[in-house]
Coordinates of C-alpha atoms and ligand atoms in Angstrom, one line a residue:
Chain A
X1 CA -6.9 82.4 31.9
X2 CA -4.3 79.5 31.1
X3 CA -4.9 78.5 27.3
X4 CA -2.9 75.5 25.6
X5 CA -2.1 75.7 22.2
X6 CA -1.8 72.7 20.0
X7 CA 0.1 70.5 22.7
X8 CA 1.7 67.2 21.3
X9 CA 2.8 65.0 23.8
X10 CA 4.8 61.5 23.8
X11 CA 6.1 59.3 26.2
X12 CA 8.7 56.8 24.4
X13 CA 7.2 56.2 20.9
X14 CA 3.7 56.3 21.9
X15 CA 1.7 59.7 21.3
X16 CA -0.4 60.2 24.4
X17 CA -1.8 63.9 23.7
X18 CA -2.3 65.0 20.0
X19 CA -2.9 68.8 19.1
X20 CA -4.9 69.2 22.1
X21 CA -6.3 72.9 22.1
X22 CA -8.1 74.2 25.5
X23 CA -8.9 77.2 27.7
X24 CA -9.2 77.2 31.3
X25 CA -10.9 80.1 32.6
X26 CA -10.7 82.0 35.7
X27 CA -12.3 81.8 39.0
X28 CA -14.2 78.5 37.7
X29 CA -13.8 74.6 38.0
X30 CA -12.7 73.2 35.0
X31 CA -12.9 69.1 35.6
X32 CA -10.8 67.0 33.0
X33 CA -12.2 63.6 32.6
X34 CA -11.4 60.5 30.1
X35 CA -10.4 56.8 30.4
X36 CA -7.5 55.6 32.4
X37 CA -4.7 55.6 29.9
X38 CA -6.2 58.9 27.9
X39 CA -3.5 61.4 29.1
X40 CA -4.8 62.7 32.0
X41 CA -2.0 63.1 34.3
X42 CA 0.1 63.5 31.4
X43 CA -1.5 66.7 31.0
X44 CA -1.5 68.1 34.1
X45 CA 2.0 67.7 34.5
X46 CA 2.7 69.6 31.1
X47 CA 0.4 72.1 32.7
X48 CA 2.4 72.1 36.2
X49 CA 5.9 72.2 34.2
X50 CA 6.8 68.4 35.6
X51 CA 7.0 67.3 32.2
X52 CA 8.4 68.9 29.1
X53 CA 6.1 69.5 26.1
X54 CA 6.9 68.6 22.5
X55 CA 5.1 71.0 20.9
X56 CA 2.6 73.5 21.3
X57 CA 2.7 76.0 23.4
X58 CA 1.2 77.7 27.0
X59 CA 0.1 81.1 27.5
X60 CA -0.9 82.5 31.1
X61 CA -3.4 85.4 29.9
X62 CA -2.3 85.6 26.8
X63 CA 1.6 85.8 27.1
X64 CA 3.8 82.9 27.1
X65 CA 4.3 80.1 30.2
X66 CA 6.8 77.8 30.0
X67 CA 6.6 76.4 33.7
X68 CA 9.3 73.5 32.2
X69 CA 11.8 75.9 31.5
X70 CA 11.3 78.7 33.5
X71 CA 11.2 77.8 37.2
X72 CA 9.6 81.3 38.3
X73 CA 6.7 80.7 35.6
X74 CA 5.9 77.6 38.1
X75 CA 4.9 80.1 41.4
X76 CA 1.4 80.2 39.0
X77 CA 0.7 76.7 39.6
X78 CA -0.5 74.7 42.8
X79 CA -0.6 70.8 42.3
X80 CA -2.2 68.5 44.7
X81 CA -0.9 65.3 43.6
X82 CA -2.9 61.8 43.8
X83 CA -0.6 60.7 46.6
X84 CA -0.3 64.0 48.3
X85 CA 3.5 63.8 48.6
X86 CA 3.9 65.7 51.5
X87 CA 7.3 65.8 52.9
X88 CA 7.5 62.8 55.8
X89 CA 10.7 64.4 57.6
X90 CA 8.3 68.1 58.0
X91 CA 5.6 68.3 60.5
X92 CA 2.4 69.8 58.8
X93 CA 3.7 73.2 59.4
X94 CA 7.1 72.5 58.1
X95 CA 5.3 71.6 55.2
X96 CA 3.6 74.2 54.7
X97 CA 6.2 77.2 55.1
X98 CA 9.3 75.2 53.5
X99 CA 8.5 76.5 50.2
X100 CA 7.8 80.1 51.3
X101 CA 10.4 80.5 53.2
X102 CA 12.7 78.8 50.8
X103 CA 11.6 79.9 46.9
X104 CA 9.4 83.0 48.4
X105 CA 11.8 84.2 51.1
X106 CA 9.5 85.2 53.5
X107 CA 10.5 85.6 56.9
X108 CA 9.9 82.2 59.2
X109 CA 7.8 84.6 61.7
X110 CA 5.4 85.7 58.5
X111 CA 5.7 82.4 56.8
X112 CA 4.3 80.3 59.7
X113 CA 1.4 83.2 60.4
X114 CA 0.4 82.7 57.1
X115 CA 0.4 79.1 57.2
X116 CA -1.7 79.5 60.2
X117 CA -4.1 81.1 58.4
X118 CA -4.9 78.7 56.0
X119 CA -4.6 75.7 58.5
X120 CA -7.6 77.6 60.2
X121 CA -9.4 78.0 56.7
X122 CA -9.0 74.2 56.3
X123 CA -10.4 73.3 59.3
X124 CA -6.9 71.7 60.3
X125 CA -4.7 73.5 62.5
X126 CA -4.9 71.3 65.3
X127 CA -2.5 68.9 63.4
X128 CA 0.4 71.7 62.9
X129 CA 2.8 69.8 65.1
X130 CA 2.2 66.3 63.4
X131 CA 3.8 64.6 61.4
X132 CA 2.4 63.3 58.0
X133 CA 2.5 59.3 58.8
X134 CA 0.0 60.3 61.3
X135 CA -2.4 61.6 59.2
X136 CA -5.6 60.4 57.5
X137 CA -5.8 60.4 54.1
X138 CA -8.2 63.4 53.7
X139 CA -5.8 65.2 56.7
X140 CA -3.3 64.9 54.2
X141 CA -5.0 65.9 51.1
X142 CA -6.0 69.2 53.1
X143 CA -2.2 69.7 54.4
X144 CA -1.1 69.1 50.6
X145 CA -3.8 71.9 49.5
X146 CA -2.7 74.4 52.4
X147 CA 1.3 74.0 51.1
X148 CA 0.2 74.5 47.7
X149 CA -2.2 77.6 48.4
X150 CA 1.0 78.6 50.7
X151 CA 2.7 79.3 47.3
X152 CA -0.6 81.6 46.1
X153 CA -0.8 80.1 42.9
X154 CA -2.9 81.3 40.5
X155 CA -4.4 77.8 39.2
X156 CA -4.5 74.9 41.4
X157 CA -4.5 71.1 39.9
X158 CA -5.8 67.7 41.6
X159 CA -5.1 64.7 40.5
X160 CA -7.8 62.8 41.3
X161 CA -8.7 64.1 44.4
X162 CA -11.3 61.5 45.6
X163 CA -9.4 58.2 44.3
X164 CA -7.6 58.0 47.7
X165 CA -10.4 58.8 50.4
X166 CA -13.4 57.3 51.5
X167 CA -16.2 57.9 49.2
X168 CA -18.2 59.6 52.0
X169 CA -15.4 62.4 52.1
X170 CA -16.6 63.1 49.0
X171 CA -18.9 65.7 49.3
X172 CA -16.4 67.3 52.1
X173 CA -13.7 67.7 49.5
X174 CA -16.5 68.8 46.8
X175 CA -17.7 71.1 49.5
X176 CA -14.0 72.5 50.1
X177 CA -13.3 73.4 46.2
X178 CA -16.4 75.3 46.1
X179 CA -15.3 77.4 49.2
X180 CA -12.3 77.6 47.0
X181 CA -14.1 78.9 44.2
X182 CA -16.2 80.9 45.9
X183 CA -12.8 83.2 46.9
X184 CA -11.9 83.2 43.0
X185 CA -9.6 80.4 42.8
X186 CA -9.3 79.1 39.5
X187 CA -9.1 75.0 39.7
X188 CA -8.5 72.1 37.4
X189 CA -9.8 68.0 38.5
X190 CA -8.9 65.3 37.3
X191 CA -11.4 62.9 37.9
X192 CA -12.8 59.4 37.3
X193 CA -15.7 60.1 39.6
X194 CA -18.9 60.9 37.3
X195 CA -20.4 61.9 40.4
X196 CA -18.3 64.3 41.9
X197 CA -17.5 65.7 38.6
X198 CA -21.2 67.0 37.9
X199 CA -20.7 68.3 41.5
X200 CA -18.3 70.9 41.5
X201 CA -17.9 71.2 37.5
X202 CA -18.1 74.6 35.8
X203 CA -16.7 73.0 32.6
X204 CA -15.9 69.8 31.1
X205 CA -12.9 68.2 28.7
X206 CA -13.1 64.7 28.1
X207 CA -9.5 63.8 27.3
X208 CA -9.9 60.6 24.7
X209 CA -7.1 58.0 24.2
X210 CA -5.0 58.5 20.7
X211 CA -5.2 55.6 18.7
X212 CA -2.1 54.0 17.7
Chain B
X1 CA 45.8 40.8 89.7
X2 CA 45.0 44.5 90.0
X3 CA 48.8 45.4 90.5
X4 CA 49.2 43.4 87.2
X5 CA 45.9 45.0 84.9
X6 CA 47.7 48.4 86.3
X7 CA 50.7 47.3 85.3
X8 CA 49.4 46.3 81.6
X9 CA 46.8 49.4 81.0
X10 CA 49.1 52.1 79.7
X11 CA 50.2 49.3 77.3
X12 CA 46.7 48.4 76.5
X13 CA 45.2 52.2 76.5
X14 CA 48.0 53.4 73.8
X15 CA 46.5 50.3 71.9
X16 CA 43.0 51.9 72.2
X17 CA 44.5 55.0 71.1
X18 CA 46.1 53.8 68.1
X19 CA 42.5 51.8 67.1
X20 CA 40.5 55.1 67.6
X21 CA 42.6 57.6 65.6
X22 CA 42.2 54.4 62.7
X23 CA 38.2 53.6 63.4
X24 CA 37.9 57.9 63.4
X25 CA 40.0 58.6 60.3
X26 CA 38.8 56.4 58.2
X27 CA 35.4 56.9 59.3
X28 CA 36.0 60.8 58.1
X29 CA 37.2 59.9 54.8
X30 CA 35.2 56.9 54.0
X31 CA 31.8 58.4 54.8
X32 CA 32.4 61.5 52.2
X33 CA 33.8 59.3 49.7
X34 CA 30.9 57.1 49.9
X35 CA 28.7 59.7 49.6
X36 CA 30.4 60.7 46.7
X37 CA 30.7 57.0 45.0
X38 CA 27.0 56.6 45.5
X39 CA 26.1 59.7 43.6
X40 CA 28.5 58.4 41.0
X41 CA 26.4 55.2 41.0
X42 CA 23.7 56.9 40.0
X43 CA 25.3 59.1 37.8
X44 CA 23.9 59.1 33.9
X45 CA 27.4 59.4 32.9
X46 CA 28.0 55.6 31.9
X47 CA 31.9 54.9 32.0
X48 CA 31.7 56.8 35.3
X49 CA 29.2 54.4 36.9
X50 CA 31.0 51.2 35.2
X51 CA 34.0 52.1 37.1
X52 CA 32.3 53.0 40.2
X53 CA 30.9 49.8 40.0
X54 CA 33.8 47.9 39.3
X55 CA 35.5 49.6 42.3
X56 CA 32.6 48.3 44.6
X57 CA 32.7 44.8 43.6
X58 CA 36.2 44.6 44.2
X59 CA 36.4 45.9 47.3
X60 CA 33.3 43.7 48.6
X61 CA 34.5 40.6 46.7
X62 CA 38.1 40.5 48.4
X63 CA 38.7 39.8 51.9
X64 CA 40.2 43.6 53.3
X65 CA 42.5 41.4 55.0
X66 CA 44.2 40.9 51.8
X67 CA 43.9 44.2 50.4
X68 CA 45.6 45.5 53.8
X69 CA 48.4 43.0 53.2
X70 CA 48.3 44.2 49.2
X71 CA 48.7 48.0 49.6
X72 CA 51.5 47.8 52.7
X73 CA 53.5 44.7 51.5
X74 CA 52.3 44.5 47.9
X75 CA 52.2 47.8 46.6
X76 CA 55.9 48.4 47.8
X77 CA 57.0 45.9 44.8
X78 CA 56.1 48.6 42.5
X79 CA 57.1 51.3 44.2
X80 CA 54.2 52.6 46.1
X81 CA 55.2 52.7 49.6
X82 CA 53.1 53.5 52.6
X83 CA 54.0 53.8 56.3
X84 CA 52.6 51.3 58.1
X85 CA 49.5 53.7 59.4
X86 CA 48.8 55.3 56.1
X87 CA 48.8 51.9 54.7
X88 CA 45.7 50.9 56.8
X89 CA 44.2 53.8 56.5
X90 CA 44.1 53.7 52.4
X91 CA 43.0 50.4 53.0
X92 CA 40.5 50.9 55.5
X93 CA 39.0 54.2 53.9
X94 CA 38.7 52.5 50.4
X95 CA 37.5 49.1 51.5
X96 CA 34.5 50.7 54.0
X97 CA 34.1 54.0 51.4
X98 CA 32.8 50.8 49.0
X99 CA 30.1 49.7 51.4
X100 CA 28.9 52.6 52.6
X101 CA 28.4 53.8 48.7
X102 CA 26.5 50.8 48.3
X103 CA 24.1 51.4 51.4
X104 CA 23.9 55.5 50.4
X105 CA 23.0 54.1 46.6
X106 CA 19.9 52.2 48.5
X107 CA 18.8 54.8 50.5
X108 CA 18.9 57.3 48.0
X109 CA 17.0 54.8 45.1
X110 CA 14.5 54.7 48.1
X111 CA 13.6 58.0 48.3
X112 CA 10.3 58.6 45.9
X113 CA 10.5 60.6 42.2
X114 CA 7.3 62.1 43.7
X115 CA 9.1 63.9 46.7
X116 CA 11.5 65.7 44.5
X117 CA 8.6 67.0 41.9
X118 CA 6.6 67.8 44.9
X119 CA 9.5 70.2 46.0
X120 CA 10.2 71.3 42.4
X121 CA 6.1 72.6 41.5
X122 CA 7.0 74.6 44.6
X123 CA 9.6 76.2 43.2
X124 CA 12.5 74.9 45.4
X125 CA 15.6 74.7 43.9
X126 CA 18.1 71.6 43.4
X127 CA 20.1 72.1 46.3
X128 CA 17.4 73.2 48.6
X129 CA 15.4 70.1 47.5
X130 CA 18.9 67.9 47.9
X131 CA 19.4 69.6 51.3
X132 CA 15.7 69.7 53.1
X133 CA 14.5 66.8 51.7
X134 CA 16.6 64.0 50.1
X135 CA 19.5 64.1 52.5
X136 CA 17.1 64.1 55.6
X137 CA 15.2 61.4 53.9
X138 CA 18.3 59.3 52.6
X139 CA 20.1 59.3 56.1
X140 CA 17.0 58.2 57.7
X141 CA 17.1 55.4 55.5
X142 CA 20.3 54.7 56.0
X143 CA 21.3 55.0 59.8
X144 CA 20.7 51.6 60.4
X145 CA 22.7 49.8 58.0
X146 CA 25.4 52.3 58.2
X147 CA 25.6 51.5 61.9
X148 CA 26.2 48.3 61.6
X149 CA 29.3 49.1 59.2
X150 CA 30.3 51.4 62.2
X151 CA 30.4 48.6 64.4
X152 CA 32.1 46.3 61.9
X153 CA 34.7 48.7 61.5
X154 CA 35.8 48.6 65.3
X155 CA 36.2 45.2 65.2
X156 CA 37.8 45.4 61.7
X157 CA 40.9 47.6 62.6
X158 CA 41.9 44.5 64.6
X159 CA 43.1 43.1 61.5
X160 CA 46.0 45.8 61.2
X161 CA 48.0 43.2 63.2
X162 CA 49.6 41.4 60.4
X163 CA 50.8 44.9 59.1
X164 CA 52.5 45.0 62.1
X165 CA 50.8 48.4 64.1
X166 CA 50.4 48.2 67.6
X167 CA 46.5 48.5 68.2
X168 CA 44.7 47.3 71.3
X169 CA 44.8 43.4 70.0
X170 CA 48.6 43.3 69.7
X171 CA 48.8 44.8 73.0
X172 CA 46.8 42.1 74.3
X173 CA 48.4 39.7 73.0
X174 CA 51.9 40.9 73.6
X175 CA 51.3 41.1 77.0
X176 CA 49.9 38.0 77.1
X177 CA 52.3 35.8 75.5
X178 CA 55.6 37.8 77.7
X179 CA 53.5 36.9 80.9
X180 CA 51.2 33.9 79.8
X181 CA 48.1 34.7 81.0
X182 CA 44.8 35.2 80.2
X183 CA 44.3 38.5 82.0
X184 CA 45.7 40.9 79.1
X185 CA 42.8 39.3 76.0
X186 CA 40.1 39.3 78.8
X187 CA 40.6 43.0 78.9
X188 CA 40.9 43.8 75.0
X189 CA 37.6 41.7 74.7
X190 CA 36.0 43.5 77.6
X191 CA 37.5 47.0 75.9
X192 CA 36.2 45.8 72.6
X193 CA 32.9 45.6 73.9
X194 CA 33.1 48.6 75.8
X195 CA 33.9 50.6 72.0
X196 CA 31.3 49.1 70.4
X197 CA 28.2 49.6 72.8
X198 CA 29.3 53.1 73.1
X199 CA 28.5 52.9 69.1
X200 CA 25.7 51.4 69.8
X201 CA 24.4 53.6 72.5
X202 CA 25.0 56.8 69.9
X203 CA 23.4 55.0 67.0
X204 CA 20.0 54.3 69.4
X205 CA 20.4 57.8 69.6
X206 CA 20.5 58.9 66.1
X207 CA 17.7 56.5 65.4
X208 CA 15.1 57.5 68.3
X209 CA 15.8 61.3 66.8
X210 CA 14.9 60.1 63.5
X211 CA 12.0 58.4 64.4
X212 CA 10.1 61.7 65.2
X213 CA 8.5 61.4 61.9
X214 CA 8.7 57.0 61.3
Ligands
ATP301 N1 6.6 57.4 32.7 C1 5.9 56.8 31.8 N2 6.5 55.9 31.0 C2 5.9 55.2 30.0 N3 4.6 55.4 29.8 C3 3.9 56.3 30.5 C4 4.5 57.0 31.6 N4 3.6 57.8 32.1 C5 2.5 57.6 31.4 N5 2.6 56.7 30.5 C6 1.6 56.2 29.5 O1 0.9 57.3 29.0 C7 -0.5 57.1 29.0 C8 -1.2 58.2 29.7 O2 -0.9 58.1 31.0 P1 -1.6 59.0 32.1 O3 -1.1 58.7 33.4 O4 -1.5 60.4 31.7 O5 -3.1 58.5 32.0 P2 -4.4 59.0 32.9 O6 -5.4 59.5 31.9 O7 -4.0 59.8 34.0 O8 -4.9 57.6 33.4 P3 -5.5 57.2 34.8 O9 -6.9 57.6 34.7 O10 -5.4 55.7 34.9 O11 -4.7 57.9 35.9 C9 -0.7 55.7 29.5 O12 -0.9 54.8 28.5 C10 0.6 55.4 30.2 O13 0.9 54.0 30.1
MG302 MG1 -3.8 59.6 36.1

């Protein structure tokens, strides 16, 4: 269970999250929602560690998470961003073991038969060898969900997982986080989608723009 | 006119040699060093960039003929004297170190924030995130642009003439004006040309390898 605390948040001299307070339980879907401009992806990079918070603090079942700070606090976290950002110079598989190889120190020979594994689960190890500019853009989001599960994160976050695909991938990726679910994963979305978020949502937060 | 090209190759060849070991040397120091300045130019330390920057414009903004004239016949006038070769090669290394800074400063401003907080939420370090991903990224970016620098650069050490060092033009021309023919700058062109496609043909090379991934 990942609970934040009174989180205060600014970017320049605007406040953008104000003594936000929520719980995000385990093994459920917990889909974030709220204008453009509310704070959104603000907060899921406090959660992921991308972005320092001002005040307020994190605790990871119940002691304290400081992903900012403490690099090995960040293993808990998976982030599929909006844009994927899978590394161009790495074929799918390079993708996927660079970071257990690298931060986990697994051996190549494990690394890659894990990675294998999960490319199976996704549906997508025929595309091991690519590279990403020959993906699709739900190929990608896939490949950028199998390097962050790589990691075994506790929590995994999605930026707006539908804004970059074809609407009728939709249900496939609502489809896919449910599979997820199903093995305990916890998840958060962001989402603008009204649709998709009654989909796959065990909770809801409505994140609402400070004034001022 | 073979008994005379015979006759003039060992002349022209120790010219060739004397224009590799420049072209190679300052190759080997300029690359590093603008490596280095282009981290510099991106540094968040400001009197650092400033100079950096100031560096660059000078060296871009003045013909290298006259800074290769300044540091062997100028620099002399207070006191700093060079050889004749180590004078070109200060010269060379600082004017090219400049340009390349400039073209590693691009490639690495082109390289998205996003890449390197992918690599940090999973928990790679700075250097493994400089090493596996930026660098591969940045010289991608840059192999192009460097490459035509490359190729400038042969044709550049030609200009270590009016220092006086025997490179493949003076050898040329030597020969040609003891013999007065046309023979001896026919070949130096023809060698010229023969340096730079062999840069050429290694920088298609480097590219075709880096376009594994576009
Ligand atoms: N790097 C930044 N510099 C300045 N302002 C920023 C920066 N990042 C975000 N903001 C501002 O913070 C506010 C919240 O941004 P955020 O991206 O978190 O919104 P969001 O809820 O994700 O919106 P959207 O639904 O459009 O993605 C916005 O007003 C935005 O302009
Ligand atoms: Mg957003």
């Amino acid at each position: 269970m990942l609970e934040l605390q009174h989180i205060n948040k600014r970017i320049g001299d605007r406040q953008i999250l104000k003594d936000l307070s929520l719980t995000i339980p385990d093994h459920a879907i917990t889909v974030i929602v709220g204008p453009s401009g509310a704070g959104k992806t603000t907060l899921l990079r406090c959660i992921s560690g991308l972005s320092a918070l001002d005040s307020g603090k994190l605790l990871l079942d119940g002691e304290p998470f400081d992903p900012h700070q403490r690099p090995a606090d960040r293993r808990a976290i998976g982030v599929v961003f909006q844009d994927f950002q899978l590394f161009p110079n790495l074929t799918v598989l390079g993708n996927i073991t660079l970071a257990p190889t690298l931060a986990l120190k697994l051996r190549p020979a494990e690394a890659e038969q894990k990675a294998q594994t999960l490319l199976e689960k996704l549906n997508i190890s025929n595309l091991r060898q690519l590279y990403p500019y020959a993906l699709s853009g739900g190929q990608k989001q896939r490949v950028a969900l199998a390097r962050a599960l790589a990691m075994k994160p506790r929590l995994i976050c999605y930026d707006e997982p539908t804004s970059a695909l074809d609407s009728g991938l939709r249900g496939r990726v609502a489809a896919l986080l449910l599979s997820l679910k199903a093995e305990g994963i916890t998840q958060i979305v962001v989402t603008h989608d009204q649709d998709f978020a009654k989909t796959i949502a065990d909770h809801m937060i409505n994140v609402v723009p400070i004034a001022g | 006119m073979w008994h005379y090209i015979l006759a003039i190759l060992p002349a022209l060849l120790s010219g060739v040699q004397v224009t590799l070991v420049l072209f190679l040397t300052t190759l080997l120091l300029a690359l590093p060093l603008g490596i280095l300045v282009s981290l510099g130019l991106t540094s968040r330390f400001r009197p650092l960039r400033a100079s950096l920057k100031a560096y660059v414009w000078l060296m871009r903004g003045t013909p290298l003929l006259l800074q290769l004239i300044f540091v062997f016949y100028g620099l002399p006038i207070i006191n700093i004297v060079f050889q004749r070769s180590d004078a070109a090669v200060v010269a060379f290394a600082l004017n090219y170190a400049a340009y390349f800074a400039e073209i590693f400063r691009g490639g690495l401003q082109a390289v998205p924030q996003g890449q390197i907080e992918s690599a940090q939420v999973l928990q790679l370090s700075y250097s493994q995130t400089i090493r596996k991903i930026v660098i591969p990224q940045v010289l991608k970016n840059v192999i192009p642009a460097i490459g035509n620098e490359v190729i400038n650069l042969v044709k550049d050490s030609s200009l270590v003439y009016v220092i006086g060092i025997g490179d493949l033009l003076r050898a040329g021309n030597v020969a040609t004006a003891r013999d007065v023919t046309l023979i001896p700058l026919v070949l130096v062109a023809a060698i010229y040309l023969l340096l730079t496609g062999i840069c050429t043909l290694g920088l298609r090379q480097l590219e075709k390898h880096y376009r594994a991934w576009h």
